[in-house]
Amino acid sequence: MRGREGTTGGDGNEDEDEGAGAGRRSAALRTAGLVLAVALLLAGGAAGWAYWRLDHNITGVDIDQALGDDRPPRGMTTPSASASPVPSGALNILVLGSDTRSGAENQRLGGGEDGGDGGRADTAMIVHLDAGRTAATVVSIPRDTLVRRPACPLPSGGETAPRRAAMFNSAYAVGGPVCAVKTVEELTDVRMDHYVELDFAGFARLVDAVGGVTVTVEQDIDDEDSHLRLDAGTHLLDGEQALGLARTRKGVGDGSDLGRIELQQTLVTALLERISSTSLLTSPTRLYEVADALTGSLTTDTGLDSLAELTGLGRSLTDLSPGSVRTVTMPVVPAPWDRNRVIADEPEAGRLWASLR
C-alpha cells in the first residue's frame, strides 16, 4: 500500500503541437482551472453587479489569527529580479472537499451522513507550487489515515482535546478549517500558506456548469453509499454522478480509500480537461455560470477570500503546463492495530513532506 504517483495532462504532446497562443490558453485553463477563468471573466469587462456577486459568494476564515505563531515557518522566498507584480514564490495550499450538511442541497447529496452537522473532510489534497510556479505537486491524504490530532482553538473559545491515533478527516468534524489546517501542519511539518474548501453542492454545480465530465471506469460500480451505479466503460457524468464517483470506494480496487483517491484524481483531470475544451473564453454567460458555481460554495482563508486575491493567484499560474503537474498519494501502510486504517509509511512520507518545504 505504498503511495501512487503519476502525472496529469496525458495529452500534453497535443498541446505542444498547437500554436503558442492556444497552447498557453489550454495550459492555463487546465492548471489554474476556474481561478484563472474568474480572472479572465473580470478582464473581459464583466458588469459591476457580477463582480459584486462573485466576490460576496466567497466565505473567508481567518486561520492565521486563530493559529497564531505556533506553526511551521513560512517557506523562504527568493526576491525576483522581474518588475512584474505577479507573485512567483513557492506556495502550499490545503484543498478540502467537505461533506458538510449546511444547506438543503448538501443534505440531499449525502453531506455529513456519519459525521454530524459539521461534516468531515471527505477529500484532502496539498497543492505545492514550486518557486517560479512552473511545476506543481498534488499530494492526496487518505481520510482513513490515523494521525495525532492536536488541540485546536474553537470560535466560541477554548479548544478541542488532543487525540492520538485519530482519523485524519475527524479534524474538520471537531474543529472546522482551523483544525484541519493545524492537523495537516502537525502531520507534515509544512506550513499551509492557504486553505480552499468546496462542498458537495458546489462540486456538483461546477460539473453541471461545464456540461458534465467524461470518464472511463474499468469495472462495474454499484455503491449504495455513494448512490452510484455505472457499467464498465466510458460515460459522460452529470454533477451528481461525478460526486458519486468521487465518493465511491466499495468494489473499487481493494475497497480502501486508496482506490477512491485514484478515482478522484482521474475525475479532477477530467474536469480540468472539460474546462479547457469548452468555449469559456468566447461565452461570457457560460463563464459566469462556472465562476458562480465555484465561488458560491467556496470557503478560503482570508488571504484568498476576494476575487482580487483569487485572480492574482490565477495569474501567477499561467506558465504552469499540464505535464509539469505531478499527482502523488501520501505513502501509507496498514495500521498494525487496525487493518481498516492506515498510518504514514516512514521514512518515505517524511521525505515527501521535506520536498514541499
C-alpha angles and dihedrals in degrees: 000000000000122000116281120227135193145134133258125224101058091180094056092124090060090052090053091052093055124085117284095252095049091045093053091047093050094045092049094051093045096050106027089038118179095348088069091041089060089050091053091048091056093043088053091063105262114190119265093247091056091051090049093050095047092045093050092046091073121090117210130205120194098225095161093059093044095052099037119187099325093101140097112283120266115259117265113256121205111219112249122235089214120102090218114121091213109112116241107174126120113278138188119205124185108215118193132185105205131200094210118165091220109130131015094266094055090050091050090051092053103264117173095354092153103019109060128245094315094060126206140265097267093178128022128186133166111214110203117193114198121227106282089028094243094119135036141187122209113200120194117208114206109237090221092063113125110227141162104266109206127214107278129200117246125215090235092054132266122056143259120265116259116243134194119221095012120159110261096235092055090075092074091045094056101033111013124222094336093058092042090056094044092049092050090049090049090051097045106023084225122128113239104219093189142012128214126181131183122185130216096266093048093052092049092048091049093054091047091048092059093046099259132293131267117226136165120222120197097211140024114279122209109161116162092191094058092034091231129137119177134159117227110273141060120324140177103226127202121217097274093047092048090051089051090052091050089054098042120114108139112098092008115114109312092342092252130126089261091069090049090051090056089055091049093051090049090049094049090051091049091050093052090047090052091050092052093047097051121084096249093142092055098038113063090180094055091042091053091048090053093046091047092049091052101044094040091071100028127121120183140165114271090262090069104027098111135063091242092057095042093049090048088057090047093052090052091059100055093105094051108109124203093243091059095058112097123195119206136172117220108260109253142167130197113279107253092225097042120031090192091064134057136217132201113284105230139238089013094060091049092053090051092052091047089057090059096055 
